[in-house]
Tab-separated table of C-alpha atoms and ligand atoms in Angstrom:
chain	number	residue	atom	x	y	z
R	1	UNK	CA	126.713	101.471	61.400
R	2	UNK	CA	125.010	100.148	64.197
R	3	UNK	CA	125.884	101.513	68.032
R	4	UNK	CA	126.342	97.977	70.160
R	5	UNK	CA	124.905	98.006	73.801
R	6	UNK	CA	126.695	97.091	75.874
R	7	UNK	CA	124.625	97.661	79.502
R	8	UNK	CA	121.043	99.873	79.457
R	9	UNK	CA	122.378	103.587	78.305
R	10	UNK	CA	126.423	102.144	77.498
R	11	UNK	CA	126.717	101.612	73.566
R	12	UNK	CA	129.977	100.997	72.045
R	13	UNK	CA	130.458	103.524	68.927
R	14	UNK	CA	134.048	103.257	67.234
R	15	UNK	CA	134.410	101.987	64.451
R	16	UNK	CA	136.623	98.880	63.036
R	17	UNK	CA	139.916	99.349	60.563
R	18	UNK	CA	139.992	96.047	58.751
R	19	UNK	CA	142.264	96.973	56.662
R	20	UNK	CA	144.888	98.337	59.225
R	21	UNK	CA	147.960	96.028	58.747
R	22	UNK	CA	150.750	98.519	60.136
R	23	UNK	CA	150.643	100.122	63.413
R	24	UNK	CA	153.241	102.667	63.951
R	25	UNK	CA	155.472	99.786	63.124
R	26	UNK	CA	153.698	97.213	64.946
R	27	UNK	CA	152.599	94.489	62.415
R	28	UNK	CA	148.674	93.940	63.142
R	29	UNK	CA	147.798	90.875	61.164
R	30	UNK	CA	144.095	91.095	62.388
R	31	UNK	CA	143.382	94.555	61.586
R	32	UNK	CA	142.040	96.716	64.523
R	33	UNK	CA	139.335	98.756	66.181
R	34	UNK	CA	139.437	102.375	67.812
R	35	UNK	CA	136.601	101.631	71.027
R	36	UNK	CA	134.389	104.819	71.607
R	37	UNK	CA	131.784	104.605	74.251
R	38	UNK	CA	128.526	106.489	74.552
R	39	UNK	CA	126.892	106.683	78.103
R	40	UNK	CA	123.562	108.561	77.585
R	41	UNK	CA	122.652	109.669	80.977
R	42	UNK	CA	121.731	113.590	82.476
R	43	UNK	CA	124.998	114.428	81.023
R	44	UNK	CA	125.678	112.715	78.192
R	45	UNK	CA	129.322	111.243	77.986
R	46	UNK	CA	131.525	109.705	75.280
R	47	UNK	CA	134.687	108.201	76.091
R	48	UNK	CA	137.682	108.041	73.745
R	49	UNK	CA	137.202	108.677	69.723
R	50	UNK	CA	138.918	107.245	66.784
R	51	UNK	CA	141.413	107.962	64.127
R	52	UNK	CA	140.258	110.955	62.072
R	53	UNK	CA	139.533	109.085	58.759
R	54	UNK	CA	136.909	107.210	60.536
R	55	UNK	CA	134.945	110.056	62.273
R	56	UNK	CA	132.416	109.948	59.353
R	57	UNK	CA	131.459	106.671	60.532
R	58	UNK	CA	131.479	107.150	64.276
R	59	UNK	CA	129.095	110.335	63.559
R	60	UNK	CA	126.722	107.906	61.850
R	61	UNK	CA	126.599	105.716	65.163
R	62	UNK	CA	126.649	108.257	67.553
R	63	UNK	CA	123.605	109.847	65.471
R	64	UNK	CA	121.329	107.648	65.471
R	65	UNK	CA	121.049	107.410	69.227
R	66	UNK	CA	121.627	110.963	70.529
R	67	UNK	CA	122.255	114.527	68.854
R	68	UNK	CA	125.826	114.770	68.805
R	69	UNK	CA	125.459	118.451	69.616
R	70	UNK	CA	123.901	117.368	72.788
R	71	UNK	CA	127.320	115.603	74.343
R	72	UNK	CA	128.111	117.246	77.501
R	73	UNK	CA	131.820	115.493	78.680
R	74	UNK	CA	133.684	113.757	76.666
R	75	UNK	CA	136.397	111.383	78.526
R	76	UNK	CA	140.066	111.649	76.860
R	77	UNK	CA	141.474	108.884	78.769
R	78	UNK	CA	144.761	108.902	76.200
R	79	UNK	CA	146.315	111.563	74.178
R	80	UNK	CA	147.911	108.898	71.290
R	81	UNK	CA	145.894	110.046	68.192
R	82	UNK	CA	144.123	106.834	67.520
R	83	UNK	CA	141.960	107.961	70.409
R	84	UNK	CA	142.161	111.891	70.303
R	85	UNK	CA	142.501	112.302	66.350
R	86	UNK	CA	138.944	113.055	66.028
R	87	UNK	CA	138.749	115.323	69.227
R	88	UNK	CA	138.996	118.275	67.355
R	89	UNK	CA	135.976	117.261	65.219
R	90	UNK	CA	133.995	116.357	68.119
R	91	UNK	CA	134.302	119.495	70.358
R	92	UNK	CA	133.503	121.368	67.095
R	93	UNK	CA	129.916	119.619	66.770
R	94	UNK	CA	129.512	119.497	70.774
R	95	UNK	CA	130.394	123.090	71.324
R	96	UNK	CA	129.154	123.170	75.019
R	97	UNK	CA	131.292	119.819	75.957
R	98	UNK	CA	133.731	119.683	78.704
R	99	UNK	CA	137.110	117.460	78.408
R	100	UNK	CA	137.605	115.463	81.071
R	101	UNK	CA	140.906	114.248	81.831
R	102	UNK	CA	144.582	113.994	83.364
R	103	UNK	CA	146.810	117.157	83.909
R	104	UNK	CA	149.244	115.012	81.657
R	105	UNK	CA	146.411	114.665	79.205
R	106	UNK	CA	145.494	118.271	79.274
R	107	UNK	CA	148.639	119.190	78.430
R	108	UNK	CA	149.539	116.631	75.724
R	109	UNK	CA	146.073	117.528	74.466
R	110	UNK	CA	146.688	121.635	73.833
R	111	UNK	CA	150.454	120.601	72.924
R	112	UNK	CA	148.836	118.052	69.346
R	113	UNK	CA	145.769	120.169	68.591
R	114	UNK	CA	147.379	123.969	69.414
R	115	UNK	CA	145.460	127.039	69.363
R	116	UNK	CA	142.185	125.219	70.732
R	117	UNK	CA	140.169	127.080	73.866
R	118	UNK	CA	138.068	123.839	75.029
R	119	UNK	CA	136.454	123.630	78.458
R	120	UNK	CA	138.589	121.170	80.040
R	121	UNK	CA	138.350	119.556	83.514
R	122	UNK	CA	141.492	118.085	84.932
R	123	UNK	CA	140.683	114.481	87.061
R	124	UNK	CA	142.979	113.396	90.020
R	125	UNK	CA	142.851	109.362	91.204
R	126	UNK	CA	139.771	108.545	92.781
R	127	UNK	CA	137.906	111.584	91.442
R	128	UNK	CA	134.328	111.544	90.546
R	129	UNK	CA	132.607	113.040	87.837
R	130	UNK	CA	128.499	112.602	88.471
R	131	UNK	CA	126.697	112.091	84.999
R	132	UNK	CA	122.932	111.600	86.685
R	133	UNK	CA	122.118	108.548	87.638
R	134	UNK	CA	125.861	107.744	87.118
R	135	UNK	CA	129.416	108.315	88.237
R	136	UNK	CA	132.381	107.902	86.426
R	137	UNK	CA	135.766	107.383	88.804
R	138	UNK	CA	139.021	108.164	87.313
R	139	UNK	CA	142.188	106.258	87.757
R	140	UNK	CA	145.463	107.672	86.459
R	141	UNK	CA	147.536	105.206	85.258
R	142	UNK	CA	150.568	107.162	83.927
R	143	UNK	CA	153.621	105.715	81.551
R	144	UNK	CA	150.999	102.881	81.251
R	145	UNK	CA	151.756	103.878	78.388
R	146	UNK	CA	152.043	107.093	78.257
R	147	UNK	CA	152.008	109.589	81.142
R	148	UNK	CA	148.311	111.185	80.261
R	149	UNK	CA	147.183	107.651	80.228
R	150	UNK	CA	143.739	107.420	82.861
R	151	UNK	CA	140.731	104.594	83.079
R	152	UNK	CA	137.339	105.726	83.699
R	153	UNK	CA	135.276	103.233	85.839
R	154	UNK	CA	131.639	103.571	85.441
R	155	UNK	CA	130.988	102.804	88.754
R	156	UNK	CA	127.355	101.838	88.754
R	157	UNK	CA	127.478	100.199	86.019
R	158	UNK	CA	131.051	98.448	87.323
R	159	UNK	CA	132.198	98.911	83.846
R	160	UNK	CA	136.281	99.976	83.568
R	161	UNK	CA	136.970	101.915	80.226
R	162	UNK	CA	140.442	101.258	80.269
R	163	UNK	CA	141.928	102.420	77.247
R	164	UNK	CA	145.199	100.943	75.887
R	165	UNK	CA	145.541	98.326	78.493
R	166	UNK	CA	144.089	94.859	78.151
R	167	UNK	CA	143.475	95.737	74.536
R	168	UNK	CA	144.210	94.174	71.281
R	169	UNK	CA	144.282	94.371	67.685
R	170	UNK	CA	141.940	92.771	66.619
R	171	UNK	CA	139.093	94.215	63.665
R	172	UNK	CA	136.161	91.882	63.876
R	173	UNK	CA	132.385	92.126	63.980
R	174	UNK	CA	132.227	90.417	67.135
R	175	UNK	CA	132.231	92.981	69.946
R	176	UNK	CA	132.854	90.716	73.222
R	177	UNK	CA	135.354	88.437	74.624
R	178	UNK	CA	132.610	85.012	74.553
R	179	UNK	CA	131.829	85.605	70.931
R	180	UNK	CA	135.510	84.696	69.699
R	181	UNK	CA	137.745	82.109	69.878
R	182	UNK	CA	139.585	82.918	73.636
R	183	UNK	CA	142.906	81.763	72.829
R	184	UNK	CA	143.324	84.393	69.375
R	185	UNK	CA	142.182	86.727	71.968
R	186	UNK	CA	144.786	86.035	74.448
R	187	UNK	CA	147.617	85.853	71.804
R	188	UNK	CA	146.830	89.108	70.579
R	189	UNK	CA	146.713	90.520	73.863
R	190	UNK	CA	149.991	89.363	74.530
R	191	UNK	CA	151.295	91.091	71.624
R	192	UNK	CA	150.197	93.839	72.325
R	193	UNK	CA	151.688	94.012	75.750
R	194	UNK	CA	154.725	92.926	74.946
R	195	UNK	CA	155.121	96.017	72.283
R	196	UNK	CA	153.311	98.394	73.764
R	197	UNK	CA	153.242	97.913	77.776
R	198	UNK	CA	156.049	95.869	78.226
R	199	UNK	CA	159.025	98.692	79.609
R	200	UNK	CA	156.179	99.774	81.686
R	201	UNK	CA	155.548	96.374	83.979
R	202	UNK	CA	156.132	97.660	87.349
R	203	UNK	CA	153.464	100.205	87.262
R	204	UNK	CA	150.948	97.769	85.700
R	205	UNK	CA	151.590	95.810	88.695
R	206	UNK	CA	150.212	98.927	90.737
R	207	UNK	CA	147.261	99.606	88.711
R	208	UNK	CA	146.268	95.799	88.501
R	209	UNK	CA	146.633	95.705	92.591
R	210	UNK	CA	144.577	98.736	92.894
R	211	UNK	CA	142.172	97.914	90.315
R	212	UNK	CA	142.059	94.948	92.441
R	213	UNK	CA	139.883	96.643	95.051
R	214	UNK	CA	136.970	97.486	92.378
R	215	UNK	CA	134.312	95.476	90.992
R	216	UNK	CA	134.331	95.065	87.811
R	217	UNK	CA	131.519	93.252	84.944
R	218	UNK	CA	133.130	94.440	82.059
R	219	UNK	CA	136.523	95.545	81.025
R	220	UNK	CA	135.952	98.103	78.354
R	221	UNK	CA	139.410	98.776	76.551
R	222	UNK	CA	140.411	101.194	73.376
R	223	UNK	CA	141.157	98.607	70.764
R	224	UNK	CA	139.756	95.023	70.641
R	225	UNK	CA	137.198	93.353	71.907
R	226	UNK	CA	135.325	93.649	75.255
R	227	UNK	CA	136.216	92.033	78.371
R	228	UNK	CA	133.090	90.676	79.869
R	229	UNK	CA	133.087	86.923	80.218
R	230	UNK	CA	136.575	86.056	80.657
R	231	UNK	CA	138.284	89.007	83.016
R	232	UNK	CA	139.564	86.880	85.293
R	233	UNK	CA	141.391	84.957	82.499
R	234	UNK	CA	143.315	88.664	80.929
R	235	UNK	CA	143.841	89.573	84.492
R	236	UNK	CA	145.820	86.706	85.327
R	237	UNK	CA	147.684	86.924	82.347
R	238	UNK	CA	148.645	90.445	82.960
R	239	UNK	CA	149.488	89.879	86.360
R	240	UNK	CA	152.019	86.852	84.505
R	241	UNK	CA	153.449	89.317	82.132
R	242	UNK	CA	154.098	92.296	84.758
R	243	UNK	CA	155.557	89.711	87.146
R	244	UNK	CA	157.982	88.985	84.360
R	245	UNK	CA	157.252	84.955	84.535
R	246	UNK	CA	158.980	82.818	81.422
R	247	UNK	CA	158.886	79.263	81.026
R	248	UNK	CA	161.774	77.646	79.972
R	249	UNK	CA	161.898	78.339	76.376
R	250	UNK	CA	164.994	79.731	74.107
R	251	UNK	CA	164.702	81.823	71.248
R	252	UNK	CA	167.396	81.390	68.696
R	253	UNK	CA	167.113	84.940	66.753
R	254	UNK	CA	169.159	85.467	63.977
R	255	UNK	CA	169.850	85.870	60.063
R	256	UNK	CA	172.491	85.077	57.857
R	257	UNK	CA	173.700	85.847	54.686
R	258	UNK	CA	175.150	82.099	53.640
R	259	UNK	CA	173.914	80.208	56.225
R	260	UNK	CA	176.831	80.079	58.605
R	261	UNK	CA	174.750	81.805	61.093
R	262	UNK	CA	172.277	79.432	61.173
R	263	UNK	CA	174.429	76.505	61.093
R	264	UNK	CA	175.390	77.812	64.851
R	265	UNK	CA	171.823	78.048	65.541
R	266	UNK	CA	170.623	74.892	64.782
R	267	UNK	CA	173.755	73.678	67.100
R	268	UNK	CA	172.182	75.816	69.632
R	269	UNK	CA	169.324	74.291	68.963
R	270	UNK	CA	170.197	70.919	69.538
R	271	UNK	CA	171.663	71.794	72.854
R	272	UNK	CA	168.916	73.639	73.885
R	273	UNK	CA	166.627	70.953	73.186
R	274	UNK	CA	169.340	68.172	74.761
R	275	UNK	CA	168.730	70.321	78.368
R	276	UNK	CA	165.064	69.743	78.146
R	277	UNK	CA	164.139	73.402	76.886
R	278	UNK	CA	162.059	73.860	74.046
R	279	UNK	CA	163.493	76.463	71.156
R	280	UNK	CA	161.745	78.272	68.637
R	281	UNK	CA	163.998	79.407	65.460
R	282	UNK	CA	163.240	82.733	64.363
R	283	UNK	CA	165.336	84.148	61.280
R	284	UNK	CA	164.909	87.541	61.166
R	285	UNK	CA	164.297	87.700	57.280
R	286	UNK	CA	161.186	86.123	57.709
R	287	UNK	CA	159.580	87.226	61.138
R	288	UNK	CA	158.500	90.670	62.074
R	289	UNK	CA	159.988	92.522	65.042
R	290	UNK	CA	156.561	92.655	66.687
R	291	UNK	CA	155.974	89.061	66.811
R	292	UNK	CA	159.335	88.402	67.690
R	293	UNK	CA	159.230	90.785	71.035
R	294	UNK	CA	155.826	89.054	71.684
R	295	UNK	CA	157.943	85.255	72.027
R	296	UNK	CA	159.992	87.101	73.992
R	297	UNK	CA	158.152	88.024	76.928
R	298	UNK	CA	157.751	84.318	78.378
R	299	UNK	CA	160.978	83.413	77.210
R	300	UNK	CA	164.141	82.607	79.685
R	301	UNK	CA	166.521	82.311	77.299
R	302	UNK	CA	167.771	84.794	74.108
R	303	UNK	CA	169.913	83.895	71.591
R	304	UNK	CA	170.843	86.584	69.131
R	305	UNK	CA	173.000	85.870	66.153
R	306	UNK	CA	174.624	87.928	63.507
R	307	UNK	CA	177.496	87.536	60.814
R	308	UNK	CA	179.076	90.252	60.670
R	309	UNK	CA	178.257	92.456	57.349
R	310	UNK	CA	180.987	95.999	56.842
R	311	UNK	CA	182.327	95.616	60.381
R	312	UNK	CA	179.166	95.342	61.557
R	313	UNK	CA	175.580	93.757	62.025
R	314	UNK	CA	172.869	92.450	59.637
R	315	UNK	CA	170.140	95.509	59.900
R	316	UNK	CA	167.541	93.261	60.627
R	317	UNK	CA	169.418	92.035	63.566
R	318	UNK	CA	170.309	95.270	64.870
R	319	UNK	CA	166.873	96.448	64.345
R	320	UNK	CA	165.836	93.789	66.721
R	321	UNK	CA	168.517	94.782	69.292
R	322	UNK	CA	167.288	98.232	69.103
R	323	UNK	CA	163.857	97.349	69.687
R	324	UNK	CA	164.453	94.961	72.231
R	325	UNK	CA	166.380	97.202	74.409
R	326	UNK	CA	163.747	99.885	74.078
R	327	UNK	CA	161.243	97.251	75.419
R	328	UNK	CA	163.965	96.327	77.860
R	329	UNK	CA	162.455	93.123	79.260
R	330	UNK	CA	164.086	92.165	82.616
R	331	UNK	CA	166.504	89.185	83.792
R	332	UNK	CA	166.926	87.045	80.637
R	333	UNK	CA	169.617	84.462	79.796
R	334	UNK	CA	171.331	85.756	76.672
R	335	UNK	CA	173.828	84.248	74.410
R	336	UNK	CA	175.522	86.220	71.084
R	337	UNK	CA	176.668	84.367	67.802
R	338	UNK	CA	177.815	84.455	64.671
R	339	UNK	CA	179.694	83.620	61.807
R	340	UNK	CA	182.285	86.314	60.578
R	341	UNK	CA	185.389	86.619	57.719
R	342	UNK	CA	188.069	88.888	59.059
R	343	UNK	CA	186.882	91.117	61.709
R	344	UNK	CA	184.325	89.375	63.105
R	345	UNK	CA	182.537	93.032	65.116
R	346	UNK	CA	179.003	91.338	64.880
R	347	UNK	CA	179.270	89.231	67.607
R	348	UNK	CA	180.886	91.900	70.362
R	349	UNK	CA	178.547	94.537	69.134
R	350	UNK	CA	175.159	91.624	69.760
R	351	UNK	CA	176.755	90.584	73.279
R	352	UNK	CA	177.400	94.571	73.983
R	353	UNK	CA	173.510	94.852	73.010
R	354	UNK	CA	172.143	92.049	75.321
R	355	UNK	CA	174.554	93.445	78.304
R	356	UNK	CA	172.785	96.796	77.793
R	357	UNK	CA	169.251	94.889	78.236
R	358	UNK	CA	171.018	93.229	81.579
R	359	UNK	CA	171.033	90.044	80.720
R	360	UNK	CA	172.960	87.566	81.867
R	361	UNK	CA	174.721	86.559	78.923
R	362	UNK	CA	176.706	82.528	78.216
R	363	UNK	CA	179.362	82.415	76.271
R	364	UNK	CA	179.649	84.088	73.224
R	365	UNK	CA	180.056	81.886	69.936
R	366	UNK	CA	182.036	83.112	66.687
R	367	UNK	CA	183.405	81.093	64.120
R	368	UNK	CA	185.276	82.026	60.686
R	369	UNK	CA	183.393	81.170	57.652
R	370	UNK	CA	181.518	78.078	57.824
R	371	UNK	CA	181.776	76.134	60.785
R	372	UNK	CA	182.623	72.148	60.651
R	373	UNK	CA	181.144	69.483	62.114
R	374	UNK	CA	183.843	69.164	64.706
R	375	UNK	CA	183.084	72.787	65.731
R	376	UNK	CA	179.533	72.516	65.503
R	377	UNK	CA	180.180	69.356	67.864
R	378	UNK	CA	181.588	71.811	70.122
R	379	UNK	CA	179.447	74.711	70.019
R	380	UNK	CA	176.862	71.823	71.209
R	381	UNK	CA	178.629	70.344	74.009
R	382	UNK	CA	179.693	73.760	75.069
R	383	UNK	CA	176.784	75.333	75.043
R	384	UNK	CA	175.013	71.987	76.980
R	385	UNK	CA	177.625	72.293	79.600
R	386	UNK	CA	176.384	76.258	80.017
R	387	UNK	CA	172.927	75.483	80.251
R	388	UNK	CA	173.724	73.001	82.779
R	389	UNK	CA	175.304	75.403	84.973
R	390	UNK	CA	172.217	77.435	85.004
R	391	UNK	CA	170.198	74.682	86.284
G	1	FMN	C1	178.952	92.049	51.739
G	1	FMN	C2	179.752	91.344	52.774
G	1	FMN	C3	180.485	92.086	53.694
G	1	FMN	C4	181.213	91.447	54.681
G	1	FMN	N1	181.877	92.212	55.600
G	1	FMN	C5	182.618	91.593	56.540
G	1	FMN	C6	183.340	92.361	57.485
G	1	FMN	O1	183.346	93.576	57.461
G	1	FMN	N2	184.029	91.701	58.450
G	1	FMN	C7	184.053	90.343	58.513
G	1	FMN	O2	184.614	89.795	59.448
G	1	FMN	N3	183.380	89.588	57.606
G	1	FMN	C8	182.674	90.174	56.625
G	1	FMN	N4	181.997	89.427	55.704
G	1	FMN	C9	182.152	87.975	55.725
G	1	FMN	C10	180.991	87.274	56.393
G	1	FMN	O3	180.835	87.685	57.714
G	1	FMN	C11	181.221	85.755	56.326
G	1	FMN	O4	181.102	85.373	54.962
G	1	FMN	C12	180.326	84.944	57.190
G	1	FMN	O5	180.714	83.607	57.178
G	1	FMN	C13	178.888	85.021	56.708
G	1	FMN	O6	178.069	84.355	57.609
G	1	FMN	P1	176.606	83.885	57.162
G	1	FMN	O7	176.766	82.720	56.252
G	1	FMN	O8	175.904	83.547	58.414
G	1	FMN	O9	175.999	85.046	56.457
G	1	FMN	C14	181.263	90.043	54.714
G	1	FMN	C15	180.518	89.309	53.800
G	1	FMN	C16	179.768	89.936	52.850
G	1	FMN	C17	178.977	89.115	51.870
């Protein structure tokens, strides 16, 4: 349980779930970390905690580099209990420590852990907090994701501790962005902005531009590894995925009871692939909603199928529908179909689902039973003809 330096005085000290394959829905194939940080200066700081079943461990860290009694502030930069579970634990071994943190995060603090009379101090944008031979300057980054959310910039040190953004699950030994394979790193990252940060884009865009005015050597987030050789690489992406860039690509989303369904999509497919635009298939039995969200956030076009099941939709798809708007990603092409028997609701209630994201939706596609080749013939050159018109 070793603490892992990260500049003179700075030593990472959370502690790694390997075995954490289900984040509040979010499928996290890689495990995860919860990122504490120690600064041992004058006042002695730590930044963020981790998930109550893992304080044991932390303790054992923090331990054998300072006496936890001794912590003067410690930095709640996020309310979500992966990084304030073990607060309460904390402030009862550092009984003279002072919580620093938002207004938002003082009160979503005192509204989880109730009944608890900590010194707190409340940080405003572009506050300082001296430490001794450090500072520590707050930025508030609310609904980013939540509205207690803050980074703490070390400013001496030029290190950002910036919680849940540019994080990622990821468990590994490995602390630092060089010492793994760049491109895992990425993907992860993506995920977890498209499920986590996602509705939130236009004030990411804000914080990136006026993080943009700071230097920075290290990028110090709450889960994942750290940012230090590669900054400019997660930056750029970010600044990609706020600015809401896709490449041509189509998703063709859907699942199907006896294949009907995915008869359509394949003729989707074809089209799709006829006007030069590549197409991933992704049945919905067999892909989970949090790697589904994550194609979708370079992707121009959406497909969503659905036969319809008791009036109605398959649950997977109208799980995805209901996640998707949630995440509501902006100015997408959409397109509903299905297969159907009698009624045929499935593909109304997918295209009423896509118009409440605000796409712009192609014609819808709904054929009884199991389509022919003529029709599938003309679901294709329809559907070319649409994409055509789209340029
Ligand atoms: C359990 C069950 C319930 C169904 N309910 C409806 C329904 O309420 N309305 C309707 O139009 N079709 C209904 N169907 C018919 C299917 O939508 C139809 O068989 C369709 O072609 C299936 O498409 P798929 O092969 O993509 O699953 C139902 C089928 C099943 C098996």
């Amino acid at each position: 349980m070793k603490p892992i330096p990260l500049k003179e005085g700075i030593y990472w000290v959370g502690e790694v779930d390997w075995d954490l394959r289900n984040f509040h829905g979010y499928s996290t194939n890689r495990g995860s970390t919860y990122n504490s940080y120690l600064v041992i200066d004058e006042k002695i700081t730590l930044i963020d905690g981790v998930r109550p079943y893992l304080f044991d461990k932390m303790m054992q860290r923090l331990s054998s580099l300072i006496d936890p009694a001794s912590i003067q502030y410690v930095i709640a930069n996020h309310v979500e209990m992966d990084h304030s579970g073990s607060l309460p634990l904390i402030m009862d071994i550092a009984k003279n420590a002072t919580i620093v943190t938002s207004l938002n995060g003082q009160k979503g603090l005192l509204a989880h852990y109730k009944g608890n009379d900590w010194n707190m101090k409340v940080v405003q944008t572009d506050e300082e907090v001296n430490i001794g031979k450090r500072t520590f300057r707050f930025f508030l980054t609310p609904m980013v994701h939540w509205p207690d959310n803050m980074a703490s910039y070390l400013v001496e040190d030029k290190i950002l501790f910036s919680n849940d953004a540019f994080g990622q699950h990821i468990a590994s030994h490995e602390r630092f962005d060089d010492e793994l394979y760049l491109g895992a790193v990425i993907e992860e990252a993506k995920k977890y902005y498209a499920n986590i940060v996602l509705p939130y884009s236009m004030l990411v865009k804000k914080t990136i531009e006026k993080l943009s005015h700071i230097p920075i050597d290290m990028i110090a987030p709450g889960h994942g590894i750290v940012w230090r050789s590669h900054i400019k690489n997660i930056i750029d992406e970010y600044n990609k995925w706020a600015a809401n860039q896709t490449k041509n690509k189509c998703l063709i989303i859907y699942d199907t009871m006896w294949k009907s369904t995915e008869k359509i999509a394949h003729a989707l497919q074809n089209a799709f692939n006829h006007g030069g635009i590549s197409t991933k298939m992704i049945n919905l039995r067999y892909n989970h909603l949090s790697d589904v969200v994550t194609d979708v956030l370079d992707a121009r076009f959406i497909c969503v199928g659905s036969p319809t099941l008791n009036s109605n939709l398959l649950p997977t798809v109208s799980a995805f529908l209901t996640y998707l708007k949630g995440l509501s990603p902006k100015d997408r092409i959409g397109l509903a179909f299905g297969s159907y028997g009698w009624g045929g609701q499935s593909v109304s209630h997918v295209e009423d689902a896509l118009k409440e994201c605000g796409f712009d939706l192609l014609e819808s596609i709904k054929i009884q039973y199991i389509p022919d080749e003529t029709q599938l013939q003309e679901i294709y050159e329809k559907t070319k003809q649409e994409i055509a018109k789209r340029g």
